[in-house]
């Protein structure tokens, strides 16, 4: 029968002391888990942020976080590195376009569609299509507006293509660069849950420009009201995609800075739409009749008033 | 080896022959050297190759001539002639006119390079110059359309001529796109075909637009 002392709970000494007493004993050490994966950490810390889970699409963001680490391992001077940015199938591109045109309220475009697989195909070719659509539609619209006038001579206005290309590509690449730099800078000051890579921001901007393609085609209709309704409508759709993407990224920041950031994003987007409408599409009704000044060698010089 | 014990070679059969085994096909250089041939032959050989490819574009069916024996003479000739014909579409001010020679040239070559890069990045197995060759040769229908448009515009520039031009350019645009996709589509991964075909469509659409909107001064 055991003595009362043996049955009592005994404090076990430190491993070192026990080993000193009995150097030949086998020991097992169990380490404390030092690293907690980032998602779990944030989930533990802020269980009340339910909407973030929805926005982040956390059901398989863990998987994509793991998978993302295995991609893009080729060095940047090889062709394979750039192939990783074109690793999309037809249905994926179509899904992303659909997601930009029909924004689901509350769903983040990046998390829902991009899922750590940003592609450059969409932004590049959507911008190219938009450039040519705006140039062609502007040309067609001007042709129809001035069609009845006897002094009108059709011009293809090819220079406008290069201007459109410069504007749209600058918008689609420089604004994301600036936004990414800004978000990185704020990230260093304020710990944000959501942060995007540069390519993901380029992706969002590229796909959000898709709605302007049918809008540009509809701008051929020479009615001011129709054009402005289209501007507002497309701005709402693509603007909402951008806002829902970037609001979670700046929400934790100082209130004023967050609102100012989102307002700037929307303002630049609106500026692009209105600027394209004003520059490439002539005003529908020219109330002031164009004065015709006959020149002595027989050709007439017409001054256009916009 | 018991079976070989009774194999014997009689003494009077000479054993002779060539040890070298010809690998692959005889290259024509072994037959005659092209250095000594008359210049006309050299030029005619290349012209015939280019002409054969033109025929293949007009009647697109599976052929390896365009793909394997690619050359860039045809695309160069087509591009230069198209750019020359598109010139002279100027207007009152330099800014509003049609594309200049350099613009057409840049659009065709830069556009073809970008489309080739796009298809290679998406995982296509075609080589860079083969794709350039196909895209350049398939501009042929549109060059023919440009020729027809210029002839129609000589007759007049009214609505009827516009409708004729529209039909001709539209048909040639469809022909170009179908011909180039017939040649290029096989080398693409199956679930990305549409992603590769769309830029080709855009490319020929832009060229067609330039042709259709050409107005002589």
Short mmCIF file of C-alpha atoms in Angstrom, two decimals:
data_model
loop_
_atom_site.label_atom_id
_atom_site.label_comp_id
_atom_site.label_asym_id
_atom_site.label_seq_id
_atom_site.Cartn_x
_atom_site.Cartn_y
_atom_site.Cartn_z
CA UNK A 1 0.00 0.00 0.00
CA UNK A 2 1.33 3.35 -1.01
CA UNK A 3 2.14 5.85 1.62
CA UNK A 4 0.12 9.04 1.86
CA UNK A 5 3.16 10.95 0.65
CA UNK A 6 3.38 9.03 -2.57
CA UNK A 7 -0.28 9.52 -3.37
CA UNK A 8 -0.11 13.25 -2.85
CA UNK A 9 0.38 15.36 -5.92
CA UNK A 10 4.00 16.09 -6.41
CA UNK A 11 5.42 19.02 -8.15
CA UNK A 12 7.75 17.90 -10.85
CA UNK A 13 10.99 19.71 -10.94
CA UNK A 14 12.36 21.52 -13.87
CA UNK A 15 13.71 19.35 -16.63
CA UNK A 16 17.19 20.59 -15.97
CA UNK A 17 17.09 19.64 -12.31
CA UNK A 18 15.68 16.24 -13.06
CA UNK A 19 18.31 15.63 -15.66
CA UNK A 20 21.01 16.72 -13.27
CA UNK A 21 19.76 14.14 -10.83
CA UNK A 22 19.43 11.43 -13.41
CA UNK A 23 21.55 12.22 -16.45
CA UNK A 24 20.67 9.09 -18.37
CA UNK A 25 16.92 9.50 -18.38
CA UNK A 26 15.22 10.11 -21.72
CA UNK A 27 13.48 13.40 -22.03
CA UNK A 28 10.82 14.70 -24.38
CA UNK A 29 10.31 18.38 -24.87
CA UNK A 30 7.13 19.82 -26.32
CA UNK A 31 7.50 23.30 -27.75
CA UNK A 32 4.90 26.00 -27.52
CA UNK A 33 3.52 26.89 -30.95
CA UNK A 34 5.30 30.14 -31.70
CA UNK A 35 3.74 30.94 -35.05
CA UNK A 36 0.04 31.43 -35.52
CA UNK A 37 -1.11 31.79 -39.16
CA UNK A 38 -2.13 35.36 -39.86
CA UNK A 39 -5.77 34.63 -40.57
CA UNK A 40 -6.32 32.72 -37.41
CA UNK A 41 -4.56 35.40 -35.46
CA UNK A 42 -6.82 38.10 -36.71
CA UNK A 43 -9.83 35.89 -36.24
CA UNK A 44 -8.90 35.21 -32.65
CA UNK A 45 -8.25 38.83 -31.98
CA UNK A 46 -11.40 40.28 -33.46
CA UNK A 47 -14.23 37.80 -33.45
CA UNK A 48 -16.78 40.55 -33.78
CA UNK A 49 -15.71 41.52 -37.33
CA UNK A 50 -18.19 39.23 -39.05
CA UNK A 51 -18.47 41.31 -42.15
CA UNK A 52 -14.76 40.96 -42.78
CA UNK A 53 -15.13 37.22 -43.08
CA UNK A 54 -17.78 37.71 -45.67
CA UNK A 55 -15.75 40.27 -47.53
CA UNK A 56 -12.55 38.28 -47.29
CA UNK A 57 -14.24 35.07 -48.42
CA UNK A 58 -12.32 33.26 -45.71
CA UNK A 59 -13.75 29.89 -46.56
CA UNK A 60 -10.98 29.24 -49.00
CA UNK A 61 -8.72 32.19 -48.53
CA UNK A 62 -6.59 29.95 -46.31
CA UNK A 63 -6.11 27.60 -49.21
CA UNK A 64 -5.30 30.39 -51.57
CA UNK A 65 -2.82 31.87 -49.10
CA UNK A 66 -1.05 28.54 -49.06
CA UNK A 67 -1.24 28.10 -52.81
CA UNK A 68 -0.07 31.62 -53.48
CA UNK A 69 3.22 30.85 -51.88
CA UNK A 70 3.94 28.16 -54.42
CA UNK A 71 3.47 30.32 -57.51
CA UNK A 72 5.63 32.95 -59.09
CA UNK A 73 8.86 31.36 -58.11
CA UNK A 74 10.57 31.89 -61.47
CA UNK A 75 13.07 34.74 -61.60
CA UNK A 76 11.78 37.86 -63.26
CA UNK A 77 14.01 37.71 -66.29
CA UNK A 78 12.57 34.42 -67.54
CA UNK A 79 9.52 34.04 -69.73
CA UNK A 80 7.85 31.69 -67.24
CA UNK A 81 7.62 34.48 -64.69
CA UNK A 82 5.37 36.48 -66.96
CA UNK A 83 3.38 33.40 -67.91
CA UNK A 84 2.16 33.21 -64.34
CA UNK A 85 0.29 36.45 -64.91
CA UNK A 86 -1.65 34.94 -67.78
CA UNK A 87 -2.69 31.80 -65.99
CA UNK A 88 -6.40 32.23 -66.59
CA UNK A 89 -8.94 30.31 -68.59
CA UNK A 90 -11.71 31.74 -70.70
CA UNK A 91 -14.41 31.09 -68.12
CA UNK A 92 -12.35 32.81 -65.41
CA UNK A 93 -11.96 35.95 -67.46
CA UNK A 94 -15.66 35.93 -68.25
CA UNK A 95 -16.49 35.45 -64.57
CA UNK A 96 -14.34 38.38 -63.60
CA UNK A 97 -15.92 40.59 -66.21
CA UNK A 98 -19.35 39.55 -64.99
CA UNK A 99 -18.33 40.33 -61.44
CA UNK A 100 -17.27 43.81 -62.40
CA UNK A 101 -20.49 44.57 -64.25
CA UNK A 102 -22.86 43.10 -61.68
CA UNK A 103 -21.30 43.96 -58.34
CA UNK A 104 -22.73 41.88 -55.56
CA UNK A 105 -23.32 44.18 -52.61
CA UNK A 106 -21.02 43.27 -49.80
CA UNK A 107 -18.73 41.01 -51.80
CA UNK A 108 -15.18 42.11 -52.40
CA UNK A 109 -14.18 41.75 -56.07
CA UNK A 110 -10.60 40.89 -55.29
CA UNK A 111 -11.35 38.18 -52.78
CA UNK A 112 -14.25 36.73 -54.65
CA UNK A 113 -12.86 36.61 -58.15
CA UNK A 114 -9.16 37.26 -58.12
CA UNK A 115 -8.32 34.95 -55.22
CA UNK A 116 -4.58 35.46 -55.39
CA UNK A 117 -4.45 34.81 -59.09
CA UNK A 118 -4.26 38.29 -60.58
CA UNK A 119 -3.95 38.29 -64.32
CA UNK A 120 -2.72 40.89 -66.73
CA UNK A 121 -4.77 39.64 -69.66
CA UNK A 122 -7.98 41.33 -68.55
CA UNK A 123 -6.58 44.79 -67.76
CA UNK A 124 -4.47 44.94 -70.92
CA UNK A 125 -7.06 43.84 -73.43
CA UNK A 126 -9.96 45.63 -71.79
CA UNK A 127 -7.96 48.85 -71.98
CA UNK A 128 -7.07 48.17 -75.63
CA UNK A 129 -10.69 47.49 -76.50
CA UNK A 130 -11.79 50.60 -74.64
CA UNK A 131 -9.27 52.76 -76.50
CA UNK A 132 -10.50 51.64 -79.89
CA UNK A 133 -14.15 51.65 -78.85
CA UNK A 134 -13.96 55.24 -77.67
CA UNK A 135 -12.08 56.36 -80.78
CA UNK A 136 -14.41 54.56 -83.18
CA UNK A 137 -17.59 55.54 -81.35
CA UNK A 138 -16.50 59.15 -81.10
CA UNK A 139 -15.77 59.23 -84.79
CA UNK A 140 -19.11 57.61 -85.65
CA UNK A 141 -21.02 59.90 -83.33
CA UNK A 142 -19.44 63.00 -84.83
CA UNK A 143 -20.23 61.69 -88.28
CA UNK A 144 -23.92 61.23 -87.46
CA UNK A 145 -24.21 64.57 -85.72
CA UNK A 146 -22.75 66.52 -88.62
CA UNK A 147 -24.29 64.35 -91.29
CA UNK A 148 -26.89 66.69 -92.68
CA UNK A 149 -24.70 69.76 -92.90
CA UNK A 150 -23.66 70.57 -96.44
CA UNK A 151 -20.25 71.90 -95.50
CA UNK A 152 -19.20 68.89 -93.49
CA UNK A 153 -16.36 66.78 -94.76
CA UNK A 154 -15.79 63.53 -92.92
CA UNK A 155 -12.41 63.09 -91.27
CA UNK A 156 -11.22 59.88 -89.62
CA UNK A 157 -9.55 61.76 -86.73
CA UNK A 158 -6.91 59.13 -86.29
CA UNK A 159 -4.80 61.20 -83.95
CA UNK A 160 -7.41 60.75 -81.28
CA UNK A 161 -6.56 57.07 -81.07
CA UNK A 162 -3.12 57.78 -79.69
CA UNK A 163 -4.51 60.33 -77.27
CA UNK A 164 -7.13 57.86 -76.07
CA UNK A 165 -4.49 55.17 -75.69
CA UNK A 166 -2.23 57.38 -73.62
CA UNK A 167 -5.04 58.50 -71.35
CA UNK A 168 -6.58 55.14 -70.69
CA UNK A 169 -3.36 53.22 -70.21
CA UNK A 170 -2.02 55.95 -67.94
CA UNK A 171 -5.17 55.80 -65.88
CA UNK A 172 -5.19 52.02 -65.68
CA UNK A 173 -1.54 51.74 -64.61
CA UNK A 174 -0.46 54.95 -62.91
CA UNK A 175 -3.47 55.39 -60.66
CA UNK A 176 -3.13 51.84 -59.26
CA UNK A 177 0.57 52.52 -58.75
CA UNK A 178 -0.19 55.66 -56.78
CA UNK A 179 -2.94 53.93 -54.83
CA UNK A 180 -0.72 50.98 -54.03
CA UNK A 181 2.06 53.25 -52.84
CA UNK A 182 -0.40 55.18 -50.71
CA UNK A 183 -1.84 52.01 -49.17
CA UNK A 184 1.62 50.67 -48.44
CA UNK A 185 2.52 53.90 -46.73
CA UNK A 186 -0.63 53.87 -44.61
CA UNK A 187 -0.05 50.21 -43.86
CA UNK A 188 3.23 51.03 -42.25
CA UNK A 189 1.49 53.43 -39.93
CA UNK A 190 -1.77 51.66 -39.22
CA UNK A 191 -2.14 47.90 -39.07
CA UNK A 192 -4.70 46.98 -41.73
CA UNK A 193 -6.30 43.61 -42.04
CA UNK A 194 -6.67 43.83 -45.76
CA UNK A 195 -3.83 44.72 -48.06
CA UNK A 196 -3.57 44.22 -51.77
CA UNK A 197 -0.64 43.55 -54.01
CA UNK A 198 0.04 45.92 -56.90
CA UNK A 199 -1.18 43.43 -59.49
CA UNK A 200 -4.46 42.91 -57.67
CA UNK A 201 -5.11 46.64 -57.73
CA UNK A 202 -4.25 46.79 -61.44
CA UNK A 203 -6.64 43.88 -61.96
CA UNK A 204 -9.51 45.60 -60.16
CA UNK A 205 -9.01 48.80 -62.08
CA UNK A 206 -8.72 47.01 -65.39
CA UNK A 207 -11.85 44.96 -64.95
CA UNK A 208 -13.78 47.91 -63.56
CA UNK A 209 -13.18 49.75 -66.83
CA UNK A 210 -15.11 47.09 -68.73
CA UNK A 211 -18.48 48.76 -68.18
CA UNK A 212 -17.27 51.74 -70.19
CA UNK A 213 -17.06 49.68 -73.37
CA UNK A 214 -20.81 49.29 -73.90
CA UNK A 215 -21.26 52.78 -72.47
CA UNK A 216 -18.97 54.21 -75.14
CA UNK A 217 -20.89 52.37 -77.80
CA UNK A 218 -24.16 53.78 -76.48
CA UNK A 219 -22.69 57.28 -76.39
CA UNK A 220 -23.15 57.36 -80.15
CA UNK A 221 -26.76 58.30 -79.46
CA UNK A 222 -26.70 62.08 -79.88
CA UNK A 223 -28.85 63.02 -76.92
CA UNK A 224 -27.31 64.88 -74.01
CA UNK A 225 -29.70 63.39 -71.47
CA UNK A 226 -29.02 59.84 -72.63
CA UNK A 227 -25.28 60.37 -72.47
CA UNK A 228 -25.31 61.78 -68.98
CA UNK A 229 -27.63 59.06 -67.70
CA UNK A 230 -25.17 56.54 -69.10
CA UNK A 231 -22.27 58.29 -67.42
CA UNK A 232 -23.98 58.21 -64.04
CA UNK A 233 -25.10 54.61 -64.43
CA UNK A 234 -21.71 53.23 -65.43
CA UNK A 235 -20.01 55.34 -62.80
CA UNK A 236 -22.26 53.82 -60.15
CA UNK A 237 -21.54 50.29 -61.24
CA UNK A 238 -17.79 50.48 -61.62
CA UNK A 239 -17.44 52.91 -58.76
CA UNK A 240 -19.20 50.52 -56.45
CA UNK A 241 -16.81 47.75 -57.42
CA UNK A 242 -13.88 49.99 -56.56
CA UNK A 243 -15.41 51.23 -53.33
CA UNK A 244 -16.28 47.77 -52.11
CA UNK A 245 -12.75 46.67 -52.85
CA UNK A 246 -10.92 49.51 -51.21
CA UNK A 247 -13.15 50.40 -48.31
CA UNK A 248 -12.01 47.46 -46.15
CA UNK A 249 -8.42 48.40 -46.85
CA UNK A 250 -8.70 51.91 -45.50
CA UNK A 251 -11.48 51.48 -42.99
CA UNK A 252 -9.17 51.06 -40.03
CA UNK A 253 -7.38 54.23 -40.76
CA UNK A 254 -8.16 57.69 -39.59
CA UNK A 255 -11.74 58.42 -40.64
CA UNK A 256 -10.93 61.46 -42.67
CA UNK A 257 -8.13 59.79 -44.58
CA UNK A 258 -10.31 56.79 -45.36
CA UNK A 259 -13.14 58.90 -46.71
CA UNK A 260 -10.70 61.12 -48.63
CA UNK A 261 -9.09 58.10 -50.26
CA UNK A 262 -12.34 56.59 -51.40
CA UNK A 263 -13.56 59.99 -52.59
CA UNK A 264 -10.37 60.48 -54.63
CA UNK A 265 -10.76 57.07 -56.25
CA UNK A 266 -14.31 57.90 -57.27
CA UNK A 267 -13.39 61.38 -58.42
CA UNK A 268 -10.63 60.13 -60.72
CA UNK A 269 -12.94 57.52 -62.14
CA UNK A 270 -15.62 60.11 -62.83
CA UNK A 271 -13.04 62.42 -64.34
CA UNK A 272 -12.00 59.75 -66.79
CA UNK A 273 -15.57 59.13 -67.92
CA UNK A 274 -16.54 62.78 -68.23
CA UNK A 275 -13.25 63.70 -69.87
CA UNK A 276 -13.63 61.01 -72.53
CA UNK A 277 -17.20 62.06 -73.19
CA UNK A 278 -16.23 65.71 -73.54
CA UNK A 279 -13.17 65.22 -75.69
CA UNK A 280 -14.10 62.45 -78.07
CA UNK A 281 -17.80 63.12 -78.52
CA UNK A 282 -18.97 66.41 -79.91
CA UNK A 283 -21.94 68.08 -78.31
CA UNK A 284 -25.13 66.90 -79.97
CA UNK A 285 -26.80 70.18 -80.83
CA UNK A 286 -24.69 73.06 -82.01
CA UNK A 287 -27.00 76.00 -81.48
CA UNK A 288 -24.54 78.56 -82.76
CA UNK A 289 -24.41 78.33 -86.53
CA UNK A 290 -20.88 77.92 -87.78
CA UNK A 291 -19.81 81.08 -89.60
CA UNK A 292 -18.43 80.48 -93.06
CA UNK A 293 -15.62 82.77 -94.07
CA UNK A 294 -14.93 82.62 -97.80
CA UNK A 295 -11.24 82.81 -98.58
CA UNK A 296 -10.10 84.37 -101.83
CA UNK A 297 -8.64 81.23 -103.36
CA UNK A 298 -11.98 79.48 -103.26
CA UNK A 299 -11.71 77.19 -100.27
CA UNK A 300 -13.93 77.87 -97.34
CA UNK A 301 -12.71 77.88 -93.80
CA UNK A 302 -15.22 76.80 -91.23
CA UNK A 303 -14.67 77.56 -87.59
CA UNK A 304 -16.16 74.94 -85.35
CA UNK A 305 -17.51 75.91 -82.00
CA UNK A 306 -17.77 73.23 -79.34
CA UNK B 1 26.01 -19.71 -80.14
CA UNK B 2 25.17 -23.04 -81.77
CA UNK B 3 22.96 -21.51 -84.46
CA UNK B 4 25.72 -19.48 -85.94
CA UNK B 5 28.15 -22.32 -86.26
CA UNK B 6 27.14 -23.14 -89.82
CA UNK B 7 26.94 -19.59 -91.12
CA UNK B 8 29.65 -19.11 -93.63
CA UNK B 9 30.44 -16.46 -96.13
CA UNK B 10 31.74 -17.72 -99.40
CA UNK B 11 34.96 -16.21 -100.42
CA UNK B 12 33.88 -14.67 -103.70
CA UNK B 13 31.11 -12.40 -102.53
CA UNK B 14 32.63 -9.05 -102.00
CA UNK B 15 31.51 -7.31 -98.90
CA UNK B 16 31.17 -3.68 -99.65
CA UNK B 17 28.85 -0.78 -99.20
CA UNK B 18 28.42 2.49 -97.41
CA UNK B 19 28.77 2.69 -93.70
CA UNK B 20 27.14 6.07 -93.38
CA UNK B 21 23.36 6.06 -92.91
CA UNK B 22 21.57 9.05 -94.34
CA UNK B 23 19.71 10.86 -91.54
CA UNK B 24 16.61 12.83 -92.46
CA UNK B 25 16.03 14.15 -95.93
CA UNK B 26 18.58 15.12 -98.45
CA UNK B 27 19.09 18.83 -98.18
CA UNK B 28 19.06 20.42 -101.61
CA UNK B 29 22.49 21.86 -101.06
CA UNK B 30 23.96 18.43 -101.52
CA UNK B 31 22.57 18.27 -105.03
CA UNK B 32 23.78 21.64 -106.21
CA UNK B 33 25.14 24.73 -104.63
CA UNK B 34 22.84 27.73 -104.71
CA UNK B 35 25.81 30.02 -104.95
CA UNK B 36 26.30 29.49 -108.66
CA UNK B 37 22.73 29.71 -109.81
CA UNK B 38 21.52 32.74 -111.70
CA UNK B 39 20.03 35.53 -109.58
CA UNK B 40 16.68 35.11 -111.32
CA UNK B 41 16.42 31.59 -109.88
CA UNK B 42 17.09 32.80 -106.38
CA UNK B 43 14.50 35.54 -106.57
CA UNK B 44 11.93 33.33 -108.28
CA UNK B 45 12.30 30.67 -105.61
CA UNK B 46 11.50 33.13 -102.87
CA UNK B 47 8.72 34.74 -104.89
CA UNK B 48 7.18 31.35 -105.53
CA UNK B 49 7.27 30.58 -101.81
CA UNK B 50 5.57 33.87 -101.05
CA UNK B 51 3.01 33.29 -103.80
CA UNK B 52 2.27 29.81 -102.52
CA UNK B 53 1.58 31.24 -99.11
CA UNK B 54 -0.75 33.85 -100.56
CA UNK B 55 -2.74 31.05 -102.15
CA UNK B 56 -2.86 29.23 -98.84
CA UNK B 57 -4.28 32.32 -97.15
CA UNK B 58 -6.98 32.81 -99.75
CA UNK B 59 -8.05 29.16 -99.46
CA UNK B 60 -7.30 28.42 -95.82
CA UNK B 61 -6.97 24.77 -95.11
CA UNK B 62 -4.56 22.82 -92.99
CA UNK B 63 -1.17 23.31 -94.51
CA UNK B 64 2.24 23.44 -93.05
CA UNK B 65 3.60 25.82 -95.64
CA UNK B 66 2.65 28.90 -93.71
CA UNK B 67 3.71 27.56 -90.39
CA UNK B 68 6.85 25.56 -91.02
CA UNK B 69 8.49 27.53 -93.79
CA UNK B 70 7.66 30.91 -92.42
CA UNK B 71 9.02 34.04 -93.98
CA UNK B 72 8.35 37.71 -93.41
CA UNK B 73 8.63 38.94 -97.00
CA UNK B 74 4.94 38.60 -97.62
CA UNK B 75 3.88 40.50 -94.51
CA UNK B 76 6.36 43.25 -95.33
CA UNK B 77 5.08 43.65 -98.88
CA UNK B 78 1.48 43.64 -97.69
CA UNK B 79 2.10 46.09 -94.88
CA UNK B 80 3.99 48.53 -97.07
CA UNK B 81 1.38 48.43 -99.83
CA UNK B 82 -1.46 48.85 -97.36
CA UNK B 83 0.27 51.76 -95.66
CA UNK B 84 1.00 53.41 -99.02
CA UNK B 85 -2.60 53.04 -100.12
CA UNK B 86 -3.91 54.40 -96.84
CA UNK B 87 -1.85 57.50 -97.24
CA UNK B 88 -3.26 60.53 -98.83
CA UNK B 89 -6.32 60.45 -96.67
CA UNK B 90 -5.50 63.78 -95.17
CA UNK B 91 -7.92 66.52 -94.25
CA UNK B 92 -7.88 70.22 -93.61
CA UNK B 93 -5.72 70.00 -90.56
CA UNK B 94 -3.00 67.48 -90.01
CA UNK B 95 -4.57 66.35 -86.76
CA UNK B 96 -7.84 65.12 -88.10
CA UNK B 97 -6.71 63.09 -91.02
CA UNK B 98 -6.35 59.41 -91.48
CA UNK B 99 -3.40 57.38 -90.30
CA UNK B 100 -0.03 58.27 -91.68
CA UNK B 101 2.35 55.72 -93.17
CA UNK B 102 4.29 55.29 -89.96
CA UNK B 103 1.12 54.86 -87.91
CA UNK B 104 -0.19 52.06 -90.11
CA UNK B 105 3.21 50.37 -90.12
CA UNK B 106 3.51 50.57 -86.35
CA UNK B 107 -0.02 49.40 -85.75
CA UNK B 108 0.39 46.33 -87.96
CA UNK B 109 3.79 45.23 -86.69
CA UNK B 110 3.34 46.21 -83.08
CA UNK B 111 -0.13 44.71 -83.05
CA UNK B 112 1.14 41.44 -84.51
CA UNK B 113 3.97 41.30 -81.96
CA UNK B 114 1.61 41.95 -79.07
CA UNK B 115 -0.82 39.28 -80.23
CA UNK B 116 2.01 36.79 -80.62
CA UNK B 117 3.31 37.56 -77.15
CA UNK B 118 -0.21 37.23 -75.80
CA UNK B 119 -0.70 33.80 -77.30
CA UNK B 120 2.69 32.64 -76.10
CA UNK B 121 2.05 33.92 -72.58
CA UNK B 122 -1.25 32.10 -72.49
CA UNK B 123 0.60 28.88 -73.15
CA UNK B 124 0.59 28.58 -76.94
CA UNK B 125 3.10 26.29 -78.58
CA UNK B 126 3.63 28.21 -81.76
CA UNK B 127 6.92 29.92 -82.31
CA UNK B 128 7.26 33.69 -82.37
CA UNK B 129 8.06 34.16 -86.05
CA UNK B 130 5.58 31.56 -87.23
CA UNK B 131 2.81 33.50 -85.55
CA UNK B 132 4.06 36.80 -86.99
CA UNK B 133 4.16 35.17 -90.41
CA UNK B 134 0.57 33.93 -90.19
CA UNK B 135 -0.79 37.23 -88.89
CA UNK B 136 1.07 39.18 -91.54
CA UNK B 137 -0.02 36.97 -94.42
CA UNK B 138 -3.65 37.10 -93.31
CA UNK B 139 -3.64 40.84 -93.95
CA UNK B 140 -3.86 39.91 -97.66
CA UNK B 141 -7.68 39.91 -97.88
CA UNK B 142 -7.75 43.35 -96.29
CA UNK B 143 -5.16 44.65 -98.74
CA UNK B 144 -7.36 43.39 -101.56
CA UNK B 145 -10.28 45.19 -99.90
CA UNK B 146 -8.25 48.40 -99.77
CA UNK B 147 -7.53 48.11 -103.48
CA UNK B 148 -11.21 47.61 -104.23
CA UNK B 149 -12.13 50.55 -102.00
CA UNK B 150 -9.75 52.85 -103.80
CA UNK B 151 -11.15 51.80 -107.13
CA UNK B 152 -14.73 52.30 -105.92
CA UNK B 153 -13.82 55.72 -104.54
CA UNK B 154 -12.52 56.72 -107.94
CA UNK B 155 -16.03 56.28 -109.23
CA UNK B 156 -17.64 58.40 -106.52
CA UNK B 157 -17.99 58.88 -102.80
CA UNK B 158 -21.72 58.67 -102.22
CA UNK B 159 -23.89 56.39 -100.18
CA UNK B 160 -23.88 53.58 -102.74
CA UNK B 161 -20.11 53.49 -102.84
CA UNK B 162 -20.07 53.48 -99.06
CA UNK B 163 -22.38 50.49 -98.92
CA UNK B 164 -20.25 48.62 -101.44
CA UNK B 165 -17.15 49.41 -99.48
CA UNK B 166 -18.79 48.36 -96.24
CA UNK B 167 -19.77 45.00 -97.65
CA UNK B 168 -16.38 44.36 -99.21
CA UNK B 169 -14.42 45.38 -96.12
CA UNK B 170 -16.73 43.42 -93.85
CA UNK B 171 -16.37 40.27 -95.93
CA UNK B 172 -12.60 40.58 -96.11
CA UNK B 173 -12.39 41.23 -92.39
CA UNK B 174 -14.27 38.02 -91.74
CA UNK B 175 -12.04 36.15 -94.17
CA UNK B 176 -8.86 37.43 -92.52
CA UNK B 177 -10.01 36.55 -89.04
CA UNK B 178 -11.18 33.09 -90.05
CA UNK B 179 -8.00 32.37 -91.98
CA UNK B 180 -5.71 33.36 -89.14
CA UNK B 181 -7.70 31.49 -86.52
CA UNK B 182 -7.71 28.42 -88.75
CA UNK B 183 -3.94 28.47 -88.71
CA UNK B 184 -3.32 29.58 -85.16
CA UNK B 185 -6.08 27.95 -83.16
CA UNK B 186 -4.58 24.49 -83.03
CA UNK B 187 -1.51 25.55 -81.17
CA UNK B 188 -3.43 27.01 -78.26
CA UNK B 189 -4.54 25.25 -75.08
CA UNK B 190 -8.17 24.25 -75.57
CA UNK B 191 -9.74 26.20 -72.72
CA UNK B 192 -8.11 29.47 -73.73
CA UNK B 193 -8.92 29.57 -77.42
CA UNK B 194 -11.35 32.45 -77.07
CA UNK B 195 -8.76 34.45 -75.13
CA UNK B 196 -6.34 34.08 -78.03
CA UNK B 197 -8.85 34.65 -80.84
CA UNK B 198 -10.29 37.87 -79.44
CA UNK B 199 -7.12 40.02 -79.85
CA UNK B 200 -6.80 38.75 -83.43
CA UNK B 201 -10.39 39.86 -84.02
CA UNK B 202 -9.60 43.29 -82.53
CA UNK B 203 -6.46 43.62 -84.65
CA UNK B 204 -8.20 42.97 -87.96
CA UNK B 205 -11.14 45.11 -86.86
CA UNK B 206 -8.86 48.10 -86.35
CA UNK B 207 -7.25 47.59 -89.76
CA UNK B 208 -10.70 47.24 -91.36
CA UNK B 209 -11.80 50.43 -89.67
CA UNK B 210 -8.80 52.29 -91.07
CA UNK B 211 -9.64 50.97 -94.54
CA UNK B 212 -13.33 51.76 -94.31
CA UNK B 213 -12.86 55.31 -93.06
CA UNK B 214 -10.34 56.17 -95.74
CA UNK B 215 -11.50 59.28 -97.53
CA UNK B 216 -9.45 60.79 -100.31
CA UNK B 217 -8.86 64.48 -100.16
#
